Coordinates of C-alpha atoms and ligand atoms in Angstrom, one line a residue:
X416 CA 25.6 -41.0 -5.5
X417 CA 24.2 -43.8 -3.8
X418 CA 20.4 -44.7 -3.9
X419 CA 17.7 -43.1 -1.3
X420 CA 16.2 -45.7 1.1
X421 CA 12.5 -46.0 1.1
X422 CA 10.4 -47.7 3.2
X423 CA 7.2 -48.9 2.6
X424 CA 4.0 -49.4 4.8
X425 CA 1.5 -51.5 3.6
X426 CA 1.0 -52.7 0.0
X427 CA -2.1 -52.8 -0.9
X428 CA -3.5 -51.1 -3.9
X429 CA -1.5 -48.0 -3.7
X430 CA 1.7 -49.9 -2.3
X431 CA 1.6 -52.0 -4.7
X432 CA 1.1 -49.8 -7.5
X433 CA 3.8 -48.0 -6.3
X434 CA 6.1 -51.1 -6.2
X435 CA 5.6 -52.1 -9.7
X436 CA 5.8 -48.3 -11.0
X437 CA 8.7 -47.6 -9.5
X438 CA 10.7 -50.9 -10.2
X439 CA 9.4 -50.5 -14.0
X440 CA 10.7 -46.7 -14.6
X441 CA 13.3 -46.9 -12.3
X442 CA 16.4 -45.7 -14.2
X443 CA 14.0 -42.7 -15.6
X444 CA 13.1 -42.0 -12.4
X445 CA 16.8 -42.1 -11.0
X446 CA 17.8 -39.4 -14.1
X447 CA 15.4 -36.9 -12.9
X448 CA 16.0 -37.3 -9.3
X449 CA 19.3 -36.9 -9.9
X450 CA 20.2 -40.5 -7.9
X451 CA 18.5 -43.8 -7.6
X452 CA 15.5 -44.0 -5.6
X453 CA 14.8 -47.9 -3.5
X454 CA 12.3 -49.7 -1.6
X455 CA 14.4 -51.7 0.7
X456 CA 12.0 -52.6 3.3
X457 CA 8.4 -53.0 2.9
X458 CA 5.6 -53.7 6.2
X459 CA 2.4 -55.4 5.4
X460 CA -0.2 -57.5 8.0
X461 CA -0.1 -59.8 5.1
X462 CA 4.1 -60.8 4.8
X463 CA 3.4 -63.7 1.9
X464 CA 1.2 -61.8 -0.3
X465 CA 3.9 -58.9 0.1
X466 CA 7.0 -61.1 -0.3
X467 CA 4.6 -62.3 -3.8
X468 CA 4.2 -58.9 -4.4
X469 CA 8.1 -57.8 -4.3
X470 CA 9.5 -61.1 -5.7
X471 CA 11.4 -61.7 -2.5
X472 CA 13.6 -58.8 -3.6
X473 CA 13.1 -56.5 -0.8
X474 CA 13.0 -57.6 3.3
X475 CA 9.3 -57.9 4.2
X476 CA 8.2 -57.5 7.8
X477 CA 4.6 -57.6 9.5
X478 CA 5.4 -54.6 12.2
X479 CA 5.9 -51.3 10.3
X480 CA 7.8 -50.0 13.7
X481 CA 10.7 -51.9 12.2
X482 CA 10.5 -49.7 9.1
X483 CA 10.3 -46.7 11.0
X484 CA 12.8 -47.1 13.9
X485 CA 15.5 -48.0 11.0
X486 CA 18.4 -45.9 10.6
X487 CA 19.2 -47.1 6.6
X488 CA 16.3 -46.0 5.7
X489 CA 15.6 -41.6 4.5
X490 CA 12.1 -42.1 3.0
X491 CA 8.8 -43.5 4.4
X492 CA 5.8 -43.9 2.2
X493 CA 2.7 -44.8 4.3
X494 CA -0.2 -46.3 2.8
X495 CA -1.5 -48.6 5.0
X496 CA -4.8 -45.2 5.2
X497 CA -6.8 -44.4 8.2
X498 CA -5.6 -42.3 11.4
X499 CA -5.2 -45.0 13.9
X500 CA -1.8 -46.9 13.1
X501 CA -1.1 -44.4 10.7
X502 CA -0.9 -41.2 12.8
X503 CA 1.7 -43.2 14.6
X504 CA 4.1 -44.8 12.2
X505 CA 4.1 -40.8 10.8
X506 CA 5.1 -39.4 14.0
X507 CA 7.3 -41.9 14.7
X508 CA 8.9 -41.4 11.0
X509 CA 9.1 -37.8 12.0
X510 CA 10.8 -38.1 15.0
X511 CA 13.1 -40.4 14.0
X512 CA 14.3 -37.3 11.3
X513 CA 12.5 -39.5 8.7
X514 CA 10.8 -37.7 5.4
X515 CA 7.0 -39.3 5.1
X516 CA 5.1 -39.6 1.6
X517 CA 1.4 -40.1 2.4
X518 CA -1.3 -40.7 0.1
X519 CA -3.8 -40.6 3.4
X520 CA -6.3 -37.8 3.2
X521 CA -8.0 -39.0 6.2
X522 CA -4.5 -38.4 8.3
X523 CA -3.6 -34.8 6.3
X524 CA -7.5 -33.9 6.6
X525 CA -8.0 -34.4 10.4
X526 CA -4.0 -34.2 11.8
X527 CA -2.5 -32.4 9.4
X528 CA -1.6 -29.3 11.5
X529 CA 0.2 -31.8 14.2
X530 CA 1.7 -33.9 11.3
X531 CA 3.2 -30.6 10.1
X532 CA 4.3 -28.7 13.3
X533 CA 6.2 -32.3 14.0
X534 CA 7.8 -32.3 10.5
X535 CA 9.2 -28.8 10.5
X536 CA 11.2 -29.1 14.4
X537 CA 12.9 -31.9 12.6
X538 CA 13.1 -30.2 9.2
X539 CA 12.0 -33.4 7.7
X540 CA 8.7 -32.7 4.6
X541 CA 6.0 -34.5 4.3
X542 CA 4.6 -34.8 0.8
X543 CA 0.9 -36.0 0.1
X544 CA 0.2 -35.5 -3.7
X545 CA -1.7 -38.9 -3.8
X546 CA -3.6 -37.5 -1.3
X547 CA -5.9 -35.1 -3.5
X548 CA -7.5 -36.6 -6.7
X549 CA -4.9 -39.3 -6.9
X550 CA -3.1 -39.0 -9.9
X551 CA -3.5 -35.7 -11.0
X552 CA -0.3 -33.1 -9.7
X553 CA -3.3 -30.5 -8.2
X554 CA -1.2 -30.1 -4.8
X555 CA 2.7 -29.0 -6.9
X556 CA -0.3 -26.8 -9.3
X557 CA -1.9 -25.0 -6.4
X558 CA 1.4 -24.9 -4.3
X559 CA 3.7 -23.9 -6.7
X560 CA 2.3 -23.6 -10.4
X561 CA -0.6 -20.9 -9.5
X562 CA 1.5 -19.5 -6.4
X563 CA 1.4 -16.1 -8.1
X564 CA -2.7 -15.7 -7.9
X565 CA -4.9 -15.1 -4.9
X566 CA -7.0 -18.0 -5.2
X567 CA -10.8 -17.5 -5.5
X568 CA -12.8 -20.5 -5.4
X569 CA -11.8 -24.2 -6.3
X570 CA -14.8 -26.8 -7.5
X571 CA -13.5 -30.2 -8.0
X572 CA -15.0 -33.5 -8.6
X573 CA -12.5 -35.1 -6.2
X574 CA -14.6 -38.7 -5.0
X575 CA -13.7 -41.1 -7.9
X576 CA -16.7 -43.5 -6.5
X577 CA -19.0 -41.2 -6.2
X578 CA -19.0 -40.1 -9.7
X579 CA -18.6 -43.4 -11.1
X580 CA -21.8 -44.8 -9.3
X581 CA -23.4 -41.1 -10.6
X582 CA -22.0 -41.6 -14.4
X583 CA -23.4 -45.5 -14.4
X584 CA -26.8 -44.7 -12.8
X585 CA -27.7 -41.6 -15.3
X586 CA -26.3 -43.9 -18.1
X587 CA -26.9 -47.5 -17.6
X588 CA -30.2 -47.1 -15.1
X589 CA -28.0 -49.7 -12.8
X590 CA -28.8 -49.8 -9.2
X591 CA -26.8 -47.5 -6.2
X592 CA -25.5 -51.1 -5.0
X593 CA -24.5 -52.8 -7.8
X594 CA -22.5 -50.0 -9.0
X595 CA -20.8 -49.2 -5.7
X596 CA -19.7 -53.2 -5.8
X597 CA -18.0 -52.7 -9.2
X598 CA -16.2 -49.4 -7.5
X599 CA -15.1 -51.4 -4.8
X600 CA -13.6 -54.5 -6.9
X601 CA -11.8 -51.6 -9.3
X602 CA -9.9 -50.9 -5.7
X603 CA -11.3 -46.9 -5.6
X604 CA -14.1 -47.2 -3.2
X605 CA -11.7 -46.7 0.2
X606 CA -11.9 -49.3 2.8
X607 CA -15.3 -47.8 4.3
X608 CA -17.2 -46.8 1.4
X609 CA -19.6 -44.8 3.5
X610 CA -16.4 -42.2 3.1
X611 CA -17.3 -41.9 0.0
X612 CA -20.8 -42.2 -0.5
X613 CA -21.4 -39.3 2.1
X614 CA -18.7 -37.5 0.8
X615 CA -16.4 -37.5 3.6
X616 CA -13.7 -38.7 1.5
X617 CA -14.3 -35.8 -0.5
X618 CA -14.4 -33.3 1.9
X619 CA -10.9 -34.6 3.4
X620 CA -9.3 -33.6 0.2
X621 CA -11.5 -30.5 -0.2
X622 CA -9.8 -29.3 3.1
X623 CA -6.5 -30.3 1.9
X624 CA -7.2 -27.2 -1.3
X625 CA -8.9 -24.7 0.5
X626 CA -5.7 -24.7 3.6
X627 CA -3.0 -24.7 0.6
X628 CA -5.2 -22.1 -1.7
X629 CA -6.0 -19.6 1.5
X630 CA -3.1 -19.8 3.7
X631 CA -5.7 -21.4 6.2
X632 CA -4.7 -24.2 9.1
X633 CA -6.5 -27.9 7.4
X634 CA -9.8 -27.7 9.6
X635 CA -12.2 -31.1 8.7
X636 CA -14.5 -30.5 11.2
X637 CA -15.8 -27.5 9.7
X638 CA -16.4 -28.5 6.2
X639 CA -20.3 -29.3 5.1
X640 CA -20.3 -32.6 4.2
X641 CA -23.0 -34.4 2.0
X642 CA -23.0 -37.3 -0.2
X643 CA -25.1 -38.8 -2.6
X644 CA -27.3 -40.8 -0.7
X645 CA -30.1 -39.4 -0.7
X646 CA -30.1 -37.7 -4.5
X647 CA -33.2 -39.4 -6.4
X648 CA -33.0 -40.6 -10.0
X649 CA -35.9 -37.8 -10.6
X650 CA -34.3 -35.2 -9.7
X651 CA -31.1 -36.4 -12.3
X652 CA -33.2 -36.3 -14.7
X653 CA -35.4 -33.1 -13.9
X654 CA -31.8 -31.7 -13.7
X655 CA -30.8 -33.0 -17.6
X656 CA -34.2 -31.5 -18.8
X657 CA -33.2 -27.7 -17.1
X658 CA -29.7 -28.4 -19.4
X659 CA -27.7 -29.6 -15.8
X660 CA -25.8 -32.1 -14.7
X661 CA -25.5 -33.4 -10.8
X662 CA -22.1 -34.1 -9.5
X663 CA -20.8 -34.6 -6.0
X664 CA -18.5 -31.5 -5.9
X665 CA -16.2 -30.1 -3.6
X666 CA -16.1 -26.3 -3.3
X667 CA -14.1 -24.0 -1.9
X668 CA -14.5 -20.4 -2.3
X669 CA -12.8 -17.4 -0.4
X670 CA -15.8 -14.5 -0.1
X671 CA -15.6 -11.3 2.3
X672 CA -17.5 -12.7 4.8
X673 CA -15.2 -15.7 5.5
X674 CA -14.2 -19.2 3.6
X675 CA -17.0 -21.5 2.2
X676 CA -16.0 -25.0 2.6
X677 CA -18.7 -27.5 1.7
X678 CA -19.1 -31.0 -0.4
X679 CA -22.6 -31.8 -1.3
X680 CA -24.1 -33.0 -4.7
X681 CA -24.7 -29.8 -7.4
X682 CA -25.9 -28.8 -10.5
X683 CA -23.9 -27.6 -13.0
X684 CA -24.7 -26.2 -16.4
X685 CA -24.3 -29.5 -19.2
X686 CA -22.0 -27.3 -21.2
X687 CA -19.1 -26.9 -18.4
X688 CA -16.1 -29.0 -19.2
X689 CA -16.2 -30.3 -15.5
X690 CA -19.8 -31.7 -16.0
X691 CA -18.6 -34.1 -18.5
X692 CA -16.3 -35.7 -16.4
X693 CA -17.3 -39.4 -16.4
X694 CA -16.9 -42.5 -14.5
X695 CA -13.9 -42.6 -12.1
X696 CA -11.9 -39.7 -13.3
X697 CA -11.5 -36.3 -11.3
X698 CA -11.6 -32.8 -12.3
X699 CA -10.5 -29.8 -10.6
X700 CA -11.5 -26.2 -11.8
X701 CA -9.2 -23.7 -9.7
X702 CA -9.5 -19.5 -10.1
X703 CA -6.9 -17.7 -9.9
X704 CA -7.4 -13.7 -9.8
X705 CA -4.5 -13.6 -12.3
X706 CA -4.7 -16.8 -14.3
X707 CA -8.4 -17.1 -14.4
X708 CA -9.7 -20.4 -14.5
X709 CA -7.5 -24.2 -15.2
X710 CA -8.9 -27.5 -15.2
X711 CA -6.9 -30.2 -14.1
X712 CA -8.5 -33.8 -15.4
X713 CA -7.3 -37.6 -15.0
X714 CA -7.6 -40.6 -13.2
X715 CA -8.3 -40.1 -9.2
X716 CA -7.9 -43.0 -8.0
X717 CA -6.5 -46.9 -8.6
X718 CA -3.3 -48.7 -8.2
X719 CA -1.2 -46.7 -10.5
X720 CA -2.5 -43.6 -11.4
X721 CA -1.9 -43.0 -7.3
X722 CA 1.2 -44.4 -7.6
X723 CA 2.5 -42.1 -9.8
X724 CA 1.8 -39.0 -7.4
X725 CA 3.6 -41.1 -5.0
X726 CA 6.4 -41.3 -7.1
X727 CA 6.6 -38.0 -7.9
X728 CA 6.6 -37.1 -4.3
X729 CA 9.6 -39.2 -3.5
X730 CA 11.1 -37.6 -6.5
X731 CA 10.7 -34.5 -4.9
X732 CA 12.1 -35.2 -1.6
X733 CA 15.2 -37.0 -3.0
X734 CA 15.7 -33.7 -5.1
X735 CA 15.1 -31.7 -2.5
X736 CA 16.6 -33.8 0.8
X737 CA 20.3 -31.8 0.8
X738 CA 18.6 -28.1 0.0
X739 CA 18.3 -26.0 3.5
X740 CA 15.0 -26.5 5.4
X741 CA 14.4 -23.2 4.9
X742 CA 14.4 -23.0 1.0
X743 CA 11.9 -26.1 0.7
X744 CA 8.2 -25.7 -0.3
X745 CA 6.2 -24.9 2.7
X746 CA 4.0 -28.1 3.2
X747 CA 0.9 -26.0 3.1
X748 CA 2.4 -23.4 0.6
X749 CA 2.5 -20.5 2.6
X750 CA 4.7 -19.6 5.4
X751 CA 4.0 -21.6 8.6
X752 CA 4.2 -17.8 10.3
X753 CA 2.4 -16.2 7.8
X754 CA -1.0 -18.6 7.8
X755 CA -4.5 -16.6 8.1
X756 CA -7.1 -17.2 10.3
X757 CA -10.0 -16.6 8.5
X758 CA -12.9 -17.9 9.1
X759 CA -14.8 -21.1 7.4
X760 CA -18.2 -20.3 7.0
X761 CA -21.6 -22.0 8.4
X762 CA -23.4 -23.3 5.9
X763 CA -26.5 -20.9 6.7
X764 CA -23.9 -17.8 5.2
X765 CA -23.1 -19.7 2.3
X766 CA -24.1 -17.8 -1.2
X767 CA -25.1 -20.0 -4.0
X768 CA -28.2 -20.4 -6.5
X769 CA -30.4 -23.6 -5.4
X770 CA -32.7 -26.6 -7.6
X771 CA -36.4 -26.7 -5.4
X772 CA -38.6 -29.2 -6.4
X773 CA -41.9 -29.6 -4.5
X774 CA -44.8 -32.3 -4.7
X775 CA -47.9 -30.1 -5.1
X776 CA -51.7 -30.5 -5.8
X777 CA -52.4 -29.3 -9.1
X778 CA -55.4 -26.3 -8.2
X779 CA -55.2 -22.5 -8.8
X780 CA -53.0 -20.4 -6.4
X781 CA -50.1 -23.3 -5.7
X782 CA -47.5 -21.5 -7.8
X783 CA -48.6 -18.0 -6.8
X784 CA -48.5 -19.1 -3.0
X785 CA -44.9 -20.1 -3.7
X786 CA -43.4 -17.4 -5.6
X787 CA -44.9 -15.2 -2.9
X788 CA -42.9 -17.3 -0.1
X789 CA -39.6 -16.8 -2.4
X790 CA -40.2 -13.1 -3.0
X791 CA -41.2 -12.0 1.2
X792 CA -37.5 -13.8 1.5
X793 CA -35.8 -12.2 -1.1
X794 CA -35.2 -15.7 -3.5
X795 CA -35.4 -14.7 -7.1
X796 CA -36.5 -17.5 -9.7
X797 CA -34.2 -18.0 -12.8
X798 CA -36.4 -20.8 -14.5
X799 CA -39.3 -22.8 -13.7
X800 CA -40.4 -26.6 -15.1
X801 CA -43.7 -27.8 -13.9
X802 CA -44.8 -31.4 -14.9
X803 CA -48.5 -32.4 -16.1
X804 CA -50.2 -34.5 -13.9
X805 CA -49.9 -38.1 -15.2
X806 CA -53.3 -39.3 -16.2
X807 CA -55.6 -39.9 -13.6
X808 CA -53.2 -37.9 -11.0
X809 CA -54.1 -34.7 -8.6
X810 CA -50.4 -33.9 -7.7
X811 CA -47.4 -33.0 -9.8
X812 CA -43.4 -32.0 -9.4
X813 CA -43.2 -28.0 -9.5
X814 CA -38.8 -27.3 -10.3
X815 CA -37.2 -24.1 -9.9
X816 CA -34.0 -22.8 -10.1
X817 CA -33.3 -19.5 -8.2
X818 CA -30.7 -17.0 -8.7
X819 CA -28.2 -16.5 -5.9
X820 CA -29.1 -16.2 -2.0
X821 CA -28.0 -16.7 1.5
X822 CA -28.7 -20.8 1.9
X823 CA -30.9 -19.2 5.2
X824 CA -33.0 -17.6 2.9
X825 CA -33.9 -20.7 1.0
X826 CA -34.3 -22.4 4.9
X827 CA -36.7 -19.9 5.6
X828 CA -38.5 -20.4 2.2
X829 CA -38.5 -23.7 2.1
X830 CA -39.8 -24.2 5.9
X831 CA -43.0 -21.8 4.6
X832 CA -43.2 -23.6 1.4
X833 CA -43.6 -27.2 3.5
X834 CA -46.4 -25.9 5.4
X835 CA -48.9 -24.7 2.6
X836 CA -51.4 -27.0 2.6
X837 CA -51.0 -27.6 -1.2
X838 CA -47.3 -29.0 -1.0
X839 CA -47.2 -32.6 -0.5
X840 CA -44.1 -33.7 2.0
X841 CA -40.5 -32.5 2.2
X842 CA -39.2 -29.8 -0.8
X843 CA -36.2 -31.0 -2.7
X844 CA -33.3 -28.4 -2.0
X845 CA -30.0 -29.2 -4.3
X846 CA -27.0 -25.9 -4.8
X847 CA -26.7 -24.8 -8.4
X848 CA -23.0 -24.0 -9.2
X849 CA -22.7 -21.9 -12.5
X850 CA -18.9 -22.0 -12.6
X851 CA -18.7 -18.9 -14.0
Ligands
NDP1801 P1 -5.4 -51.1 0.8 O1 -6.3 -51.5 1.9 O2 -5.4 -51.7 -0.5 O3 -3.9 -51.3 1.4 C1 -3.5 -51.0 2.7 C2 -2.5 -52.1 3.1 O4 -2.0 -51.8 4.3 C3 -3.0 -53.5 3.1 O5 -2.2 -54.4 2.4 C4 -3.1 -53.8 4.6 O6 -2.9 -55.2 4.9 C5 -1.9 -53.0 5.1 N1 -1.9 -52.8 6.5 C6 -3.0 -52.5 7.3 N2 -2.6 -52.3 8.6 C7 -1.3 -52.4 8.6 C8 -0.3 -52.3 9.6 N3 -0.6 -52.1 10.8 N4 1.0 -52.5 9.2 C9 1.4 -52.8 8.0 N5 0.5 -52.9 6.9 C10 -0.8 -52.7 7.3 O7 -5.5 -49.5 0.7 P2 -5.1 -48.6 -0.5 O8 -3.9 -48.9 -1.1 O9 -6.3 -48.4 -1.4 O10 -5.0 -47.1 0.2 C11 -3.9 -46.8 0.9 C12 -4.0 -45.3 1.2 O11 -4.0 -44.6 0.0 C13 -5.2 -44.9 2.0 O12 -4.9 -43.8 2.8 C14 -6.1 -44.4 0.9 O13 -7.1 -43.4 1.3 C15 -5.1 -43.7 -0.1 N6 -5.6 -43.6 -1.4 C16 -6.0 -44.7 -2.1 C17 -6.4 -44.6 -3.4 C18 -6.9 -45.7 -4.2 O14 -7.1 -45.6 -5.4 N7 -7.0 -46.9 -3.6 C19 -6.2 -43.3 -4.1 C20 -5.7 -42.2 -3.4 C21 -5.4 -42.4 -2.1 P3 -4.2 -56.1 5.0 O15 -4.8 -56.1 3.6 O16 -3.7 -57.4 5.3 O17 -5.1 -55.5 6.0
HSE1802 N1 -12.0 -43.6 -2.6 C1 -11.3 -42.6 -3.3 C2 -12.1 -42.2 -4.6 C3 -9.9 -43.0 -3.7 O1 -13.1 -42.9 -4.9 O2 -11.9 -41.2 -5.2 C4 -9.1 -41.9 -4.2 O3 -8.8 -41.0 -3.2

């Protein structure tokens, strides 16, 4: 049978990646896919580092229109990221009957529900492993491995920079900036790092799960978003000394009330699996009411290990590019008629245990003034660290952990505990995840 055409937009890291993976395994490849799979075009700003790139083996062009308004080619990988250009060249795959490999959370994350409506009138997919914790195969798990379970919660570390400037701080003592540098050399930081330093990347692929996992439409704009920012190196290591780790996790959880959908940093018990994930590597820890829990590890980002959900993607399609529309996997993994609307919860409804840590004068009365506060709002304290005063000092760190509570309980205790005249400034508030 002859070869599939693909078309490629923009080689950069992923592209090229992508490129070289597929060029290097290609006759593997082709025996799985059941036919040979070929980039026969490739679109880039930059034609001479792409025509470097490809060897002069493929026809290079600066206006990815080209690549999508030709009839040779079946496939179109974008990865040229963002939703300006992007949401464009997709569409325009689309309508020209094209199937479209994406590993742009940022599009899936914001348009996704357009991106898919578009796909199915012209029974074309639209695959996006790369999308989600780059080369792990989380979407074909949750999609198609775990389809049997109702889904309960999902807690992934999903921002390869993020945890790679959190893993070099607590162990080197290097500085937020020099570390988020190095990330951006290695090619994971994406083109704006603020996306992932205040966890919006994060949260894109966080929205990807939880619509796949609940049957829900992808909906960005009400995720809880928070990145690391802000996190102080006290507070790492008041977490170590309570047995925790902080990570920037994504968590998705599906609870009576409604969906929680939020990305900020957390403790987690030191013991979890998930909390020794280091450096750049991902983790995602997926329950299932059947299966109970899976952890899915490995590398979430760089040239490759992205590459080879790309791959596996167009794999995928080629396999699947004669079957009838109707048998295919549904790009969200549920029925398009059979989606839910449930409801994402506000923060303020959220459930989960919290880390406090106030600034206090060290006199009689400070603690029992607090615990008061938590009690009158119904916060119950699991375990308590207070610090000595360091010679010469009035004022010392007070740390508790609570059990669970309504996140507007803790608002309302904290906002009390701020204006006792013994608490010097702001509290510390950071969510406690047991994982269990
Ligand atoms: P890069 O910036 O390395 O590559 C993007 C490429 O697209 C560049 O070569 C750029 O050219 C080119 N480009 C920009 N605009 C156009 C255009 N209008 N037409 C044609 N080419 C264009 O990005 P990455 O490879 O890192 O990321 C690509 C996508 O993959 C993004 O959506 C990203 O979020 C996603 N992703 C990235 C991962 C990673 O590890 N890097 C992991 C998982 C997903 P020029 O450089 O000249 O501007
Ligand atoms: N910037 C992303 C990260 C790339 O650091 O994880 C992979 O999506």
């Amino acid at each position: 049978m002859k070869s599939i055409k693909v078309g490629l937009l923009g080689i950069g890291t992923v592209g090229s990646g992508t490129f070289n993976v597929l060029k290097r395994n290609q006759q593997e490849i082709a025996a799985r896919a059941g036919r040979g799979i070929e980039i026969t075009m490739v679109a880039d700003l930059n034609t001479e580092r792409a025509k470097e790139l490809t060897n002069n083996e493929v026809e290079v062009v600066s206006d990815a229109n080209l690549v999508v308004n030709n009839p040779d080619i079946d496939i179109v990988i974008e990865l040229i990221g963002g939703y300006g250009i992007a949401k464009d060249l997709v569409l325009k795959a689309i309508a020209n009957g094209k199937h479209v490999v994406t590993a742009n959370k940022a599009l899936i994350a914001t348009h996704g529900n357009e991106i898919f409506k578009a796909a199915q009138e012209k029974n074309v997919m639209v695959a996006f492993e790369a999308a989600v914790a780059g080369g792990i195969p989380i979407i074909k798990a949750l999609r198609e491995g775990l389809t049997a379970n109702s889904i309960e919660w999902i807690a992934g570390i999903i921002n390869g920079t993020t945890n790679f400037i959190l893993s070099e701080m607590r162990d080197k003592g290097l500085d937020f900036d020099i570390v988020l540098k190095e990330a951006q050399r290695l090619g994971y930081a994406e083109a704006d790092p603020t996306f992932d330093i205040e966890g919006v990347d994060a949260a894109h692929k966080l929205t990807i799960m939880a619509s796949i996992a609940f049957g829900i439409p992808v909906q960005f704009d009400k995720a809880h978003v928070e990145g690391i920012t802000k996190l102080q190196a006290t507070d790492i290591r008041y977490a170590e000394q309570l047995g925790y780790r902080i990570k920037l996790l994504g968590i998705t959880k599906r609870t009576d009330a409604g969906i929680e959908l939020r990305v900020h940093p957390t403790l987690i018990p030191a013991s979890r699996l998930i909390a020794n994930v280091e450096g750049a590597m991902n983790a995602v820890l997926v329950r299932g009411d059947a299966v109970g829990e899976t952890l899915y590890y490995g590398k979430g980002a760089g040239a490759e290990p992205t590459a080879s959900a790309v791959i596996a993607d167009l794999v995928d399609i080629t396999r699947l590019a004669t079957a009838d529309p109707e048998h295919r996997v549904p790009h969200l993994a549920f029925q398009p008629d059979a989606m839910a609307d449930t409801k994402i919860l506000p923060m303020a409804e959220i459930t989960t245990s919290y880390y406090l840590r106030m600034h206090v004068t060290d006199q009689a009365g400070v603690l029992a003034d607090v615990t008061r506060i938590l009690a009158d709002s119904s916060i119950s304290i699991d375990a308590m660290l207070q610090k000595e005063p360091a010679d010469g000092e009035t004022q010392t760190d007070i740390i508790m952990l609570t059990h669970k509570t309504q996140e507007k309980n803790v608002e309302t205790a904290i906002a009390k505990i701020e204006n006792l005249a013994t608490v010097v400034g702001k509290v510390t508030k950071i969510r406690l995840e047991e994982l269990n």
